[in-house]
Amino acid sequence: MSPKLARPVGLCVALTVPALFLRLGGVHPAAAVSLAAFGAAVVAASFLLAWGAEAARVDIAGPLAIALLAVIAVLPEYAVDLYFSYTAGHNPEYVQYAAANMTGSNRLLLGLGWPLVVIISLWVASRRSGRGVRDLVLQSGYRTELGFLLIASLVAFLIPLSGQISLILGFALLGFFVFYLWKASRSETSEPDLVGPAARIGDLPRRPRRVLVTGLFVFAAAVIVLSAEPFAQSLITTGAQLGIDRFLLVQWVAPLASEAPEFIVAILFALHGKGSDAIGTLISSKVNQWTMLVGSLPVAYLVGGGGTTLPLDGRQVEEFLLTATQALLGVAVLLTLRFPRWLAFILLALFAAQYAVPGQGARYLLCAIYGGIAVIALVRNRRYVVPTLAAPFRGLLRVSPQPEPEPEREPEPLLSPGRGGEHDDLLPLLGRSGGAGTAVLERIPDTSQRDR
């Protein structure tokens, strides 16, 4: 391993040592010390995940690499949620906490994570292009991910309607997630454009590269799993000492800890000008949470001594309904494969409104607002609904797939692909149908031959 690669990897590994010592040694210091140690470990492991995921795209399909990255990045969320669900099986008091943490994490991901990543991506694109960029245009391949998310979001409405998460629904969601991974594995592999430590990993010969990438994934996953619970507990303890309600701590403070890895990974992608990978990671995480995470809750509840259904009280029904309507809005607006800047600010504003106007009435009002905007978006983008729903199953059916609707085109950019000149380095930020103010944040593949 070259010094340029060993230094950043070694630094991240060193930052995880205090947390591993505390966790494996059974040491329980003050909450502030635990917060610093385990927080540093989560951040360091997130960097290792990001580098490993980027380098993995040399050998496996991009969508599958993103999906696997999302699975590992949400491991803290699984550790916290499954802990609460398992405990709820023999301690009913914890039932509300399992659902609270899951719904809080879901809304945090879409209400804060999506807009933040898009705003950063557009800022990076504006700086590189020298002009304002208003829209992030997703690659057409993300139609499949949106199809999975749309189906999962519609199925999620069954939970507030029934007031429970049944074991049958849980197994169905788990099976749907396995199908999602299988579909991602069948995507084509393309030559990625790597930078920084990821590029140095990608330049390694095939066997050392695969060994190192696998090691980074395994080590980072282990650190995240070991650090998630104490990190969340230290946050909750600190908040409780300040007099903050425990339910709110579980719903909002703990998710900040459990969502930290995927947020950091997505932000790193956005800062490197890889907006498609950034938002793709968070979309995949959303699919992950709506399928595998929700499907795992009744299983953990049963293993912990509960019944075959995880019951929800009135407050949890409201939380699930609010989370489902928010997810539906996110998918409905992205049916055109465009993420406009105004949508990012609307999602941020609605997310912040949950804190400004708490209470049952406010939650139902927000449900109505999310749902109303979602219906308007679905009607306006209705020609994209069927292709999006069919995208996950394309290739499985014998019927010819419905053609992708042509997006509304904007004027051709001043710098178009194929024109030589001093601004050729800006071309990766401009799409064939993108005009001024629109960014297609994807890289032009490096077609040069490398010794693999």
XYZ file of C-alpha atoms in Angstrom:
452
model
C 0.000 0.000 0.000
C 1.460 3.374 -1.024
C 2.044 6.090 1.606
C -0.565 8.328 -0.056
C -3.153 5.628 0.567
C -1.832 4.322 3.883
C -1.942 7.740 5.586
C -5.680 8.500 5.212
C -6.722 4.889 5.815
C -4.432 4.625 8.848
C -5.741 7.904 10.276
C -9.353 6.734 10.018
C -8.498 3.391 11.602
C -6.670 5.183 14.437
C -9.742 7.333 15.141
C -11.801 4.183 15.737
C -9.396 2.731 18.330
C -10.721 4.661 21.399
C -14.304 3.596 20.640
C -13.320 -0.031 20.126
C -11.339 0.027 23.381
C -14.310 1.413 25.316
C -16.792 -0.970 23.710
C -14.788 -4.187 23.823
C -13.245 -3.404 27.202
C -16.602 -2.742 28.847
C -15.510 0.737 29.970
C -18.318 3.238 30.624
C -16.966 6.783 30.867
C -18.990 9.979 31.147
C -21.595 10.629 28.462
C -19.556 13.465 26.939
C -16.484 11.239 26.591
C -18.535 8.450 25.018
C -20.158 10.916 22.642
C -16.766 12.156 21.432
C -15.170 8.699 21.127
C -18.039 6.915 19.404
C -18.888 9.943 17.272
C -15.325 10.065 15.938
C -15.485 6.338 15.202
C -18.712 6.682 13.222
C -17.294 9.556 11.166
C -14.007 7.713 10.473
C -15.857 4.532 9.474
C -18.033 6.605 7.130
C -14.954 7.820 5.257
C -13.724 4.244 4.906
C -17.142 3.241 3.588
C -17.163 6.029 1.025
C -13.716 5.139 -0.327
C -14.526 1.436 -0.420
C -17.864 1.974 -2.150
C -16.342 4.187 -4.840
C -13.509 1.743 -5.519
C -15.935 -1.209 -5.566
C -17.547 0.224 -8.689
C -14.480 -0.862 -10.640
C -15.538 -4.488 -10.172
C -19.319 -4.486 -9.672
C -22.321 -2.665 -11.086
C -22.720 0.901 -9.883
C -26.312 0.468 -8.610
C -25.331 -2.657 -6.672
C -22.345 -0.856 -5.132
C -24.614 1.998 -4.076
C -27.188 -0.448 -2.677
C -24.551 -2.336 -0.674
C -23.153 0.951 0.579
C -26.634 1.974 1.700
C -27.064 -1.324 3.561
C -23.828 -0.837 5.474
C -24.410 2.871 6.057
C -27.759 2.233 7.745
C -26.374 -0.480 10.028
C -26.504 1.912 13.021
C -30.194 2.385 12.339
C -30.712 -1.381 12.342
C -28.729 -1.753 15.554
C -30.856 0.840 17.361
C -34.257 -0.123 15.911
C -33.843 -3.868 16.289
C -32.626 -3.359 19.853
C -35.806 -1.441 20.687
C -38.030 -3.948 18.836
C -36.399 -6.959 20.475
C -36.729 -5.376 23.925
C -40.363 -4.507 23.210
C -41.065 -8.242 22.853
C -40.728 -8.666 26.623
C -41.082 -5.038 27.736
C -44.158 -3.339 26.173
C -42.867 0.084 27.189
C -40.331 -0.092 24.362
C -42.890 -0.618 21.579
C -43.336 3.106 21.062
C -39.578 3.638 20.913
C -39.009 1.122 18.099
C -41.508 2.818 15.819
C -40.493 6.301 16.963
C -36.849 5.807 16.052
C -37.714 4.275 12.673
C -40.155 7.010 11.615
C -37.841 9.723 12.896
C -34.938 8.308 10.887
C -37.052 8.044 7.745
C -38.242 11.632 7.930
C -34.759 12.862 8.808
C -33.353 11.103 5.744
C -35.805 12.612 3.270
C -36.575 15.911 4.996
C -32.982 16.868 5.782
C -30.642 14.475 3.955
C -32.091 14.756 0.442
C -32.309 18.580 0.401
C -28.887 19.043 1.982
C -27.178 16.791 -0.563
C -28.959 18.447 -3.493
C -28.097 21.959 -2.303
C -24.427 20.995 -1.926
C -24.406 19.291 -5.342
C -25.916 22.339 -7.040
C -23.452 24.622 -5.277
C -20.526 22.513 -6.488
C -21.941 22.452 -10.024
C -22.447 26.230 -10.000
C -18.854 26.824 -8.950
C -17.488 24.495 -11.607
C -19.691 25.802 -14.415
C -19.414 29.478 -13.440
C -23.183 30.037 -13.514
C -26.198 29.327 -11.382
C -27.535 25.772 -11.459
C -31.157 25.243 -10.423
C -31.867 21.546 -11.031
C -30.141 18.271 -10.349
C -30.991 15.910 -13.210
C -30.776 12.243 -12.266
C -29.554 9.581 -14.632
C -32.262 7.499 -16.304
C -31.137 4.404 -14.386
C -32.601 5.851 -11.199
C -36.080 5.204 -12.613
C -35.736 1.670 -11.219
C -34.812 2.850 -7.702
C -37.715 5.298 -7.735
C -40.007 2.465 -8.830
C -38.991 0.370 -5.831
C -39.419 3.360 -3.532
C -42.829 4.245 -4.977
C -44.135 0.706 -4.474
C -42.722 0.516 -0.943
C -44.194 3.923 -0.080
C -47.659 2.879 -1.244
C -47.443 -0.385 0.721
C -46.384 1.596 3.800
C -49.874 3.116 4.003
C -51.140 -0.328 5.057
C -49.360 0.128 8.391
C -51.259 3.197 9.673
C -54.494 1.803 8.215
C -54.127 -1.477 10.173
C -52.411 0.011 13.229
C -49.786 -2.741 13.279
C -46.881 -4.337 11.407
C -47.689 -7.978 10.807
C -45.144 -10.737 10.382
C -46.588 -11.524 6.944
C -46.071 -7.937 5.794
C -42.587 -8.052 7.292
C -41.592 -11.127 5.286
C -43.086 -9.592 2.131
C -41.009 -6.431 2.597
C -37.862 -8.466 3.261
C -38.466 -10.454 0.070
C -38.993 -7.240 -1.867
C -35.632 -5.955 -0.638
C -33.889 -9.167 -1.756
C -35.481 -8.653 -5.171
C -34.157 -5.070 -5.150
C -30.596 -6.260 -4.541
C -30.931 -8.909 -7.251
C -32.177 -6.302 -9.704
C -29.288 -3.978 -8.847
C -26.792 -6.805 -9.404
C -27.968 -7.185 -12.995
C -27.095 -3.606 -13.926
C -24.212 -2.957 -16.256
C -20.764 -2.165 -14.888
C -19.193 1.068 -16.140
C -15.755 2.556 -15.611
C -16.060 5.001 -12.686
C -14.185 8.279 -12.324
C -12.420 8.022 -8.971
C -10.641 10.708 -6.975
C -8.532 10.804 -3.821
C -8.005 7.623 -1.775
C -10.709 5.835 -3.782
C -8.687 6.409 -6.964
C -5.572 4.974 -5.348
C -7.539 1.902 -4.260
C -8.976 1.553 -7.760
C -5.499 1.668 -9.283
C -4.381 -1.382 -7.321
C -4.173 -4.755 -9.096
C -7.381 -6.746 -9.033
C -6.693 -9.112 -6.123
C -5.207 -6.568 -3.668
C -7.957 -4.113 -4.595
C -10.742 -6.574 -3.877
C -9.131 -7.693 -0.626
C -8.738 -4.087 0.556
C -12.277 -3.080 -0.464
C -13.724 -6.095 1.318
C -11.635 -5.328 4.384
C -12.786 -1.711 4.420
C -16.439 -2.775 4.203
C -16.123 -5.395 6.953
C -14.087 -3.210 9.307
C -16.306 -0.137 8.818
C -19.464 -2.205 9.301
C -18.093 -3.694 12.528
C -17.132 -0.269 13.879
C -20.531 1.176 13.018
C -22.432 -1.693 14.637
C -20.313 -1.539 17.787
C -20.532 2.260 18.019
C -24.189 2.816 17.153
C -25.859 1.909 20.436
C -23.388 3.665 22.795
C -23.357 6.717 20.518
C -27.157 6.904 20.580
C -27.332 6.195 24.299
C -24.772 8.896 25.084
C -26.802 11.374 23.063
C -29.995 10.362 24.869
C -28.288 10.540 28.270
C -26.927 13.992 27.532
C -30.341 15.171 26.364
C -32.086 13.680 29.384
C -29.691 15.547 31.656
C -30.848 18.712 29.935
C -34.500 17.851 30.628
C -35.530 16.859 27.080
C -38.445 14.417 26.694
C -37.248 10.815 26.217
C -39.646 10.088 23.345
C -38.346 13.072 21.397
C -34.793 11.988 22.129
C -35.455 8.526 20.699
C -37.289 9.929 17.692
C -34.915 12.723 16.725
C -31.635 12.682 18.655
C -30.850 8.972 18.284
C -31.548 9.055 14.507
C -29.003 11.845 14.163
C -26.427 9.355 15.407
C -27.687 6.372 13.429
C -28.063 8.347 10.173
C -24.648 10.004 10.477
C -22.719 7.467 8.308
C -24.986 7.683 5.271
C -25.226 11.485 5.590
C -21.444 11.777 5.669
C -20.992 9.399 2.733
C -23.587 11.241 0.629
C -22.099 14.652 1.468
C -18.633 13.421 0.473
C -20.022 12.311 -2.895
C -21.733 15.687 -3.359
C -18.584 17.650 -2.512
C -16.659 15.606 -5.099
C -19.172 16.606 -7.767
C -20.874 13.205 -7.800
C -24.415 14.387 -7.206
C -25.960 11.323 -8.833
C -24.107 8.984 -6.482
C -24.953 11.223 -3.518
C -28.699 11.318 -4.038
C -28.622 7.715 -5.283
C -27.139 6.595 -1.964
C -29.935 8.302 -0.036
C -32.663 7.000 -2.356
C -31.271 3.494 -1.901
C -31.189 4.054 1.868
C -34.834 5.082 1.747
C -35.711 1.877 -0.130
C -33.680 -0.025 2.439
C -35.539 1.545 5.367
C -39.012 1.075 3.886
C -38.380 -2.595 3.068
C -35.686 -4.389 5.050
C -35.804 -2.195 8.160
C -39.591 -2.078 8.511
C -39.809 -5.768 7.612
C -37.278 -6.655 10.322
C -39.176 -4.961 13.156
C -41.913 -7.618 13.637
C -39.270 -10.360 13.331
C -37.171 -8.827 16.129
C -40.338 -8.292 18.173
C -41.255 -11.984 17.822
C -37.740 -13.149 18.710
C -37.826 -10.912 21.783
C -40.903 -12.707 23.113
C -43.717 -10.773 21.445
C -46.501 -11.919 19.146
C -46.699 -12.161 15.380
C -47.706 -8.510 15.000
C -45.983 -5.391 16.302
C -48.820 -3.189 17.656
C -48.850 0.585 17.263
C -50.565 3.115 19.482
C -52.335 6.244 18.253
C -49.190 8.346 18.266
C -47.292 5.793 16.166
C -50.124 5.594 13.637
C -49.832 9.358 13.169
C -46.069 9.120 12.831
C -46.284 6.366 10.204
C -48.907 8.286 8.235
C -46.773 11.421 8.262
C -43.695 9.463 7.191
C -45.579 7.729 4.361
C -47.031 10.959 2.960
C -43.592 12.598 3.062
C -42.081 9.669 1.138
C -44.883 9.782 -1.432
C -44.223 13.474 -2.015
C -40.508 12.874 -2.541
C -41.114 10.169 -5.146
C -43.977 11.995 -6.881
C -41.882 15.073 -7.559
C -38.853 13.053 -8.700
C -40.830 11.118 -11.311
C -39.375 13.462 -13.937
C -35.861 12.554 -12.727
C -35.278 16.190 -11.838
C -34.627 17.475 -8.328
C -35.208 21.248 -8.474
C -33.672 23.580 -5.950
C -37.095 24.873 -4.853
C -38.141 21.350 -3.870
C -35.095 21.055 -1.624
C -36.091 24.200 0.253
C -39.742 23.094 0.511
C -38.730 19.743 1.992
C -36.472 21.535 4.464
C -39.239 23.965 5.442
C -41.817 21.209 5.971
C -39.313 19.196 7.974
C -38.561 22.188 10.195
C -42.305 22.784 10.668
C -42.507 19.557 12.681
C -40.511 21.281 15.412
C -42.233 24.648 15.144
C -45.786 23.254 15.444
C -45.710 19.965 17.388
C -48.851 18.112 18.425
C -51.461 15.794 16.963
C -53.271 18.491 14.985
C -50.015 19.710 13.477
C -49.036 16.198 12.408
C -52.328 15.672 10.602
C -52.001 19.122 9.009
C -48.549 18.224 7.733
C -49.931 14.911 6.430
C -52.521 16.880 4.464
C -49.880 19.252 3.087
C -47.510 16.450 2.086
C -50.357 14.417 0.624
C -51.878 17.365 -1.232
C -48.621 18.340 -2.908
C -47.942 14.667 -3.703
C -51.333 14.276 -5.427
C -50.746 17.427 -7.479
C -47.302 16.153 -8.486
C -48.672 12.712 -9.376
C -51.363 14.266 -11.582
C -48.895 16.598 -13.265
C -46.345 13.802 -13.799
C -48.923 11.100 -14.508
C -47.249 9.966 -17.747
C -44.216 8.881 -15.675
C -46.184 6.861 -13.111
C -46.649 3.647 -15.110
C -43.037 3.541 -16.407
C -41.800 4.075 -12.846
C -43.992 1.336 -11.390
C -42.948 -1.021 -14.195
C -39.212 -0.204 -14.004
C -38.382 -2.724 -11.213
C -39.983 -5.531 -13.232
C -38.588 -4.587 -16.622
C -36.867 -7.578 -18.167
C -38.979 -10.051 -16.168
C -42.167 -9.608 -18.193
C -42.524 -10.930 -21.702
C -44.457 -7.877 -22.824
C -42.551 -5.019 -24.396
C -41.671 -2.367 -21.811
C -43.423 0.977 -22.079
C -41.035 3.565 -23.554
C -39.632 6.207 -21.277
C -41.579 9.490 -21.668
C -39.561 12.284 -23.177
C -38.768 14.918 -20.547
C -39.553 18.544 -21.192
C -36.501 19.888 -22.943
C -34.810 23.151 -22.190
C -32.697 25.210 -24.623
C -29.413 23.577 -25.575
C -26.483 24.642 -23.366
C -23.828 27.009 -24.626
C -21.264 24.300 -23.950
C -22.534 21.171 -25.661
C -20.859 17.746 -25.765
C -18.558 17.412 -28.699
C -17.460 21.035 -28.871
C -13.755 21.366 -28.262
C -12.224 24.236 -26.405
C -10.950 25.560 -23.163
C -14.137 24.678 -21.271
C -14.093 20.946 -21.957
C -13.627 20.284 -18.250
C -17.156 21.568 -17.653
C -18.821 19.048 -19.948
C -19.391 16.360 -17.273
C -21.746 18.819 -15.549
C -23.961 19.358 -18.601
C -26.383 16.826 -20.029
C -27.539 16.406 -23.589
C -30.952 17.800 -22.749
C -29.868 20.049 -19.889
C -29.886 23.789 -20.374
C -28.558 26.683 -18.400
C -29.327 26.199 -14.767
C -29.517 22.413 -15.017
C -26.848 20.004 -13.861
C -26.500 16.367 -14.740
C -24.010 15.453 -12.055
C -22.389 12.435 -13.618
C -18.875 11.823 -14.833
C -17.745 10.997 -18.328
C -16.337 7.440 -18.079
C -12.610 7.062 -18.394
C -12.166 4.831 -21.428
C -8.437 4.476 -21.062
C -7.179 0.947 -20.515
C -5.889 0.134 -17.058
C -4.012 -2.915 -15.896
C -6.497 -4.741 -13.715
